[in-house]
């Protein structure tokens, strides 16, 4: 279980997170959605200790992330994998080598990445052929890069997987493919997933529970059905944004 307690963070004079309280239960998928610039990705980075909070705490199975020493933060991070928004593959490494990075460092020194059974299993798990393993990221499409990033995230069988805008930059067809892949991976591995997105369709497809983050606060939280039928104007404005009326140009 991951607990976020009274989390506050100010960046460049802006209160990005302003007292966030969340519980992320094992085996569930929590989707955090909200407009761009509302601290969704910043919240994820706090969970893995990439940011220190100004106030509050983050507990991963009872261990405080901001108070952890070097050994403890290593233990916490061994339970968590992270899928970055832009896939974050290393350009000079093959797909196989990138995936193998999800395993302990000593593992890679013992097993050649292209022949690593764990790497081969992971690439198959994301519905890709082993033929992609020797390819560099530049030789892969955006959707394929996302799949390799997910393979890297699941190869070590970590309990928690954090996804930062996994469908950003993809066309609707490939976005749908990635969403279905994430759902299947979560189901087959039993992992706990935290997914940041601004895409409403992805949120309702993937989430067991959805949190709407706006102005640094949790504005609403509930199951997809509860959110869909919410009468909260903040929720409705996000789910059904009103287009600004066009104005006639001044001649």
Short mmCIF file of N, CA and C in Angstrom, two decimals, residues 25-128:
data_model
loop_
_atom_site.label_atom_id
_atom_site.label_comp_id
_atom_site.label_asym_id
_atom_site.label_seq_id
_atom_site.Cartn_x
_atom_site.Cartn_y
_atom_site.Cartn_z
N UNK A 25 -4.28 1.25 -2.83
CA UNK A 25 -4.36 -0.10 -2.29
C UNK A 25 -3.77 -1.12 -3.27
N UNK A 26 -3.20 -2.16 -2.73
CA UNK A 26 -2.53 -3.18 -3.54
C UNK A 26 -3.51 -3.86 -4.49
N UNK A 27 -3.02 -4.11 -5.70
CA UNK A 27 -3.81 -4.82 -6.69
C UNK A 27 -4.84 -3.98 -7.40
N UNK A 28 -4.83 -2.67 -7.17
CA UNK A 28 -5.81 -1.79 -7.81
C UNK A 28 -5.12 -0.84 -8.78
N UNK A 29 -5.92 -0.21 -9.62
CA UNK A 29 -5.41 0.80 -10.55
C UNK A 29 -6.03 2.14 -10.20
N UNK A 30 -5.18 3.07 -9.78
CA UNK A 30 -5.61 4.43 -9.47
C UNK A 30 -5.21 5.33 -10.63
N UNK A 31 -6.17 6.06 -11.16
CA UNK A 31 -5.89 7.02 -12.23
C UNK A 31 -5.99 8.42 -11.65
N UNK A 32 -4.94 9.19 -11.88
CA UNK A 32 -4.91 10.60 -11.47
C UNK A 32 -5.04 11.44 -12.72
N UNK A 33 -6.14 12.16 -12.82
CA UNK A 33 -6.32 12.99 -14.01
C UNK A 33 -6.55 14.44 -13.60
N UNK A 34 -6.45 15.29 -14.59
CA UNK A 34 -6.61 16.71 -14.34
C UNK A 34 -5.98 17.50 -15.46
N UNK A 35 -6.22 18.79 -15.51
CA UNK A 35 -5.65 19.62 -16.56
C UNK A 35 -4.12 19.62 -16.51
N UNK A 36 -3.50 20.01 -17.60
CA UNK A 36 -2.03 20.12 -17.64
C UNK A 36 -1.56 21.15 -16.61
N UNK A 37 -0.42 20.86 -15.99
CA UNK A 37 0.17 21.79 -15.05
C UNK A 37 -0.44 21.77 -13.66
N UNK A 38 -1.17 20.69 -13.33
CA UNK A 38 -1.82 20.63 -12.01
C UNK A 38 -1.07 19.74 -11.02
N UNK A 39 0.14 19.32 -11.35
CA UNK A 39 0.95 18.59 -10.39
C UNK A 39 0.83 17.08 -10.44
N UNK A 40 0.23 16.55 -11.49
CA UNK A 40 0.05 15.09 -11.57
C UNK A 40 1.39 14.38 -11.63
N UNK A 41 2.26 14.80 -12.53
CA UNK A 41 3.57 14.16 -12.67
C UNK A 41 4.46 14.45 -11.46
N UNK A 42 4.33 15.64 -10.90
CA UNK A 42 5.09 15.98 -9.68
C UNK A 42 4.72 15.03 -8.55
N UNK A 43 3.45 14.70 -8.45
CA UNK A 43 2.99 13.75 -7.42
C UNK A 43 3.65 12.39 -7.62
N UNK A 44 3.70 11.90 -8.86
CA UNK A 44 4.35 10.61 -9.13
C UNK A 44 5.81 10.63 -8.72
N UNK A 45 6.50 11.72 -9.04
CA UNK A 45 7.93 11.81 -8.75
C UNK A 45 8.20 11.83 -7.24
N UNK A 46 7.25 12.31 -6.45
CA UNK A 46 7.41 12.24 -5.00
C UNK A 46 7.37 10.79 -4.51
N UNK A 47 6.58 9.95 -5.16
CA UNK A 47 6.43 8.57 -4.70
C UNK A 47 7.75 7.82 -4.80
N UNK A 48 8.55 8.13 -5.83
CA UNK A 48 9.84 7.44 -5.99
C UNK A 48 11.00 8.25 -5.44
N UNK A 49 10.71 9.37 -4.79
CA UNK A 49 11.77 10.14 -4.15
C UNK A 49 12.57 11.03 -5.08
N UNK A 50 12.02 11.35 -6.26
CA UNK A 50 12.72 12.27 -7.15
C UNK A 50 12.51 13.72 -6.72
N UNK A 51 11.46 13.96 -5.94
CA UNK A 51 11.22 15.25 -5.30
C UNK A 51 11.04 15.02 -3.81
N UNK A 52 11.50 15.98 -3.01
CA UNK A 52 11.22 15.99 -1.58
C UNK A 52 10.07 16.95 -1.30
N UNK A 53 9.09 16.55 -0.49
CA UNK A 53 7.97 17.46 -0.22
C UNK A 53 8.39 18.61 0.69
N UNK A 54 7.66 19.71 0.58
CA UNK A 54 7.84 20.80 1.54
C UNK A 54 7.20 20.43 2.87
N UNK A 55 6.07 19.76 2.79
CA UNK A 55 5.37 19.25 3.97
C UNK A 55 4.72 17.92 3.60
N UNK A 56 4.43 17.12 4.63
CA UNK A 56 3.73 15.86 4.41
C UNK A 56 4.67 14.68 4.28
N UNK A 57 4.09 13.53 3.95
CA UNK A 57 4.87 12.30 3.90
C UNK A 57 4.31 11.39 2.82
N UNK A 58 5.15 10.47 2.35
CA UNK A 58 4.75 9.41 1.44
C UNK A 58 5.25 8.10 2.03
N UNK A 59 4.35 7.17 2.25
CA UNK A 59 4.70 5.89 2.84
C UNK A 59 4.49 4.78 1.81
N UNK A 60 5.53 4.00 1.56
CA UNK A 60 5.44 2.83 0.71
C UNK A 60 5.60 1.61 1.60
N UNK A 61 4.49 0.92 1.81
CA UNK A 61 4.47 -0.23 2.73
C UNK A 61 5.04 0.15 4.09
N UNK A 62 4.64 1.34 4.54
CA UNK A 62 5.03 1.81 5.87
C UNK A 62 6.36 2.53 5.94
N UNK A 63 7.13 2.53 4.85
CA UNK A 63 8.43 3.18 4.83
C UNK A 63 8.30 4.60 4.28
N UNK A 64 8.82 5.58 5.01
CA UNK A 64 8.73 6.97 4.58
C UNK A 64 9.74 7.24 3.48
N UNK A 65 9.25 7.71 2.33
CA UNK A 65 10.14 8.01 1.21
C UNK A 65 11.03 9.22 1.52
N UNK A 66 10.48 10.35 1.96
CA UNK A 66 11.35 11.52 2.18
C UNK A 66 12.33 11.35 3.34
N UNK A 67 12.03 10.46 4.28
CA UNK A 67 12.92 10.26 5.43
C UNK A 67 13.88 9.10 5.23
N UNK A 68 13.81 8.43 4.10
CA UNK A 68 14.62 7.24 3.87
C UNK A 68 16.09 7.60 3.65
N UNK A 69 16.98 6.77 4.19
CA UNK A 69 18.40 6.92 3.89
C UNK A 69 18.71 6.19 2.58
N UNK A 70 19.97 6.17 2.18
CA UNK A 70 20.34 5.58 0.90
C UNK A 70 19.90 4.14 0.74
N UNK A 71 20.10 3.33 1.76
CA UNK A 71 19.74 1.91 1.68
C UNK A 71 18.23 1.74 1.64
N UNK A 72 17.52 2.55 2.43
CA UNK A 72 16.07 2.44 2.48
C UNK A 72 15.42 2.90 1.17
N UNK A 73 15.94 3.98 0.57
CA UNK A 73 15.35 4.44 -0.69
C UNK A 73 15.60 3.43 -1.79
N UNK A 74 16.72 2.73 -1.71
CA UNK A 74 17.00 1.67 -2.68
C UNK A 74 15.98 0.54 -2.52
N UNK A 75 15.67 0.21 -1.27
CA UNK A 75 14.67 -0.84 -1.02
C UNK A 75 13.29 -0.42 -1.52
N UNK A 76 12.93 0.83 -1.27
CA UNK A 76 11.64 1.34 -1.74
C UNK A 76 11.56 1.29 -3.26
N UNK A 77 12.62 1.77 -3.92
CA UNK A 77 12.60 1.82 -5.38
C UNK A 77 12.65 0.43 -6.01
N UNK A 78 13.14 -0.55 -5.27
CA UNK A 78 13.14 -1.92 -5.80
C UNK A 78 11.73 -2.48 -5.93
N UNK A 79 10.77 -1.83 -5.27
CA UNK A 79 9.38 -2.27 -5.34
C UNK A 79 8.58 -1.53 -6.42
N UNK A 80 9.20 -0.50 -7.03
CA UNK A 80 8.46 0.40 -7.92
C UNK A 80 9.16 0.49 -9.27
N UNK A 81 8.37 0.46 -10.33
CA UNK A 81 8.91 0.76 -11.66
C UNK A 81 8.13 1.95 -12.23
N UNK A 82 8.76 2.64 -13.17
CA UNK A 82 8.25 3.94 -13.63
C UNK A 82 8.28 3.97 -15.15
N UNK A 83 7.14 4.25 -15.76
CA UNK A 83 7.06 4.43 -17.21
C UNK A 83 6.95 5.93 -17.47
N UNK A 84 8.00 6.51 -18.02
CA UNK A 84 8.05 7.95 -18.22
C UNK A 84 7.21 8.37 -19.43
N UNK A 85 6.81 9.63 -19.42
CA UNK A 85 5.93 10.17 -20.45
C UNK A 85 6.50 10.00 -21.84
N UNK A 86 7.80 10.22 -22.00
CA UNK A 86 8.41 10.14 -23.33
C UNK A 86 9.12 8.81 -23.56
N UNK A 87 8.77 7.81 -22.77
CA UNK A 87 9.37 6.46 -22.81
C UNK A 87 10.76 6.43 -22.17
N UNK A 88 11.57 7.50 -22.39
CA UNK A 88 12.89 7.64 -21.76
C UNK A 88 13.78 6.43 -22.01
N UNK A 89 13.82 5.97 -23.26
CA UNK A 89 14.75 4.91 -23.63
C UNK A 89 16.11 5.53 -23.92
N UNK A 90 17.17 4.79 -23.63
CA UNK A 90 18.52 5.27 -23.91
C UNK A 90 18.83 5.07 -25.39
N UNK A 91 19.14 6.17 -26.08
CA UNK A 91 19.29 6.15 -27.53
C UNK A 91 20.38 5.20 -28.02
N UNK A 92 21.44 5.07 -27.25
CA UNK A 92 22.59 4.28 -27.70
C UNK A 92 22.48 2.80 -27.31
N UNK A 93 21.37 2.42 -26.69
CA UNK A 93 21.18 1.05 -26.25
C UNK A 93 20.07 0.39 -27.05
N UNK A 94 20.20 -0.90 -27.31
CA UNK A 94 19.16 -1.62 -28.04
C UNK A 94 17.92 -1.77 -27.17
N UNK A 95 16.83 -2.20 -27.79
CA UNK A 95 15.60 -2.45 -27.04
C UNK A 95 15.87 -3.48 -25.94
N UNK A 96 16.63 -4.52 -26.26
CA UNK A 96 16.94 -5.55 -25.27
C UNK A 96 17.70 -4.97 -24.08
N UNK A 97 18.70 -4.14 -24.37
CA UNK A 97 19.49 -3.54 -23.29
C UNK A 97 18.65 -2.59 -22.44
N UNK A 98 17.76 -1.84 -23.09
CA UNK A 98 16.88 -0.94 -22.36
C UNK A 98 15.96 -1.72 -21.42
N UNK A 99 15.42 -2.83 -21.91
CA UNK A 99 14.53 -3.64 -21.07
C UNK A 99 15.31 -4.25 -19.91
N UNK A 100 16.52 -4.69 -20.16
CA UNK A 100 17.32 -5.33 -19.11
C UNK A 100 17.65 -4.37 -17.97
N UNK A 101 17.58 -3.07 -18.24
CA UNK A 101 17.82 -2.09 -17.18
C UNK A 101 16.79 -2.19 -16.06
N UNK A 102 15.66 -2.81 -16.34
CA UNK A 102 14.64 -2.99 -15.31
C UNK A 102 14.98 -4.08 -14.32
N UNK A 103 16.06 -4.79 -14.56
CA UNK A 103 16.53 -5.86 -13.66
C UNK A 103 17.70 -5.35 -12.83
N UNK A 104 18.04 -6.03 -11.73
CA UNK A 104 19.18 -5.60 -10.93
C UNK A 104 20.46 -5.50 -11.77
N UNK A 105 21.32 -4.55 -11.44
CA UNK A 105 22.53 -4.29 -12.24
C UNK A 105 23.40 -5.53 -12.39
N UNK A 106 23.52 -6.32 -11.32
CA UNK A 106 24.37 -7.50 -11.40
C UNK A 106 23.83 -8.54 -12.37
N UNK A 107 22.52 -8.54 -12.60
CA UNK A 107 21.92 -9.48 -13.55
C UNK A 107 22.45 -9.24 -14.95
N UNK A 108 22.53 -7.95 -15.34
CA UNK A 108 22.99 -7.62 -16.68
C UNK A 108 24.44 -7.97 -16.93
N UNK A 109 25.22 -8.06 -15.88
CA UNK A 109 26.63 -8.42 -16.06
C UNK A 109 26.80 -9.92 -16.28
N UNK A 110 25.75 -10.69 -15.98
CA UNK A 110 25.84 -12.14 -16.09
C UNK A 110 25.17 -12.70 -17.33
N UNK A 111 24.17 -11.96 -17.86
CA UNK A 111 23.37 -12.48 -18.96
C UNK A 111 23.38 -11.48 -20.11
N UNK A 112 23.68 -11.95 -21.33
CA UNK A 112 23.65 -11.11 -22.53
C UNK A 112 22.20 -10.73 -22.79
N UNK A 113 21.95 -9.43 -22.98
CA UNK A 113 20.58 -8.92 -23.05
C UNK A 113 19.75 -9.60 -24.13
N UNK A 114 20.33 -9.81 -25.30
CA UNK A 114 19.58 -10.39 -26.41
C UNK A 114 19.12 -11.82 -26.12
N UNK A 115 19.83 -12.50 -25.22
CA UNK A 115 19.50 -13.90 -24.91
C UNK A 115 18.91 -14.06 -23.51
N UNK A 116 18.62 -12.95 -22.86
CA UNK A 116 18.12 -12.99 -21.49
C UNK A 116 16.67 -13.49 -21.47
N UNK A 117 16.40 -14.63 -20.83
CA UNK A 117 15.02 -15.16 -20.79
C UNK A 117 14.02 -14.16 -20.22
N UNK A 118 14.44 -13.37 -19.22
CA UNK A 118 13.53 -12.38 -18.63
C UNK A 118 13.18 -11.29 -19.63
N UNK A 119 14.16 -10.86 -20.43
CA UNK A 119 13.93 -9.84 -21.45
C UNK A 119 13.00 -10.38 -22.54
N UNK A 120 13.26 -11.60 -22.96
CA UNK A 120 12.43 -12.22 -24.00
C UNK A 120 11.00 -12.39 -23.52
N UNK A 121 10.81 -12.81 -22.28
CA UNK A 121 9.47 -12.95 -21.72
C UNK A 121 8.76 -11.59 -21.66
N UNK A 122 9.50 -10.55 -21.26
CA UNK A 122 8.90 -9.22 -21.14
C UNK A 122 8.47 -8.68 -22.50
N UNK A 123 9.29 -8.88 -23.53
CA UNK A 123 8.93 -8.35 -24.85
C UNK A 123 7.73 -9.10 -25.41
N UNK A 124 7.64 -10.37 -25.12
CA UNK A 124 6.46 -11.13 -25.55
C UNK A 124 5.22 -10.68 -24.78
N UNK A 125 5.43 -10.30 -23.53
CA UNK A 125 4.32 -9.88 -22.68
C UNK A 125 3.65 -8.62 -23.21
N UNK A 126 4.39 -7.80 -23.94
CA UNK A 126 3.81 -6.58 -24.50
C UNK A 126 3.50 -6.75 -25.98
N UNK A 127 3.34 -8.00 -26.41
CA UNK A 127 2.92 -8.34 -27.77
C UNK A 127 3.86 -7.82 -28.85
N UNK A 128 5.16 -7.98 -28.60
CA UNK A 128 6.14 -7.60 -29.61
C UNK A 128 7.00 -8.80 -29.96
#
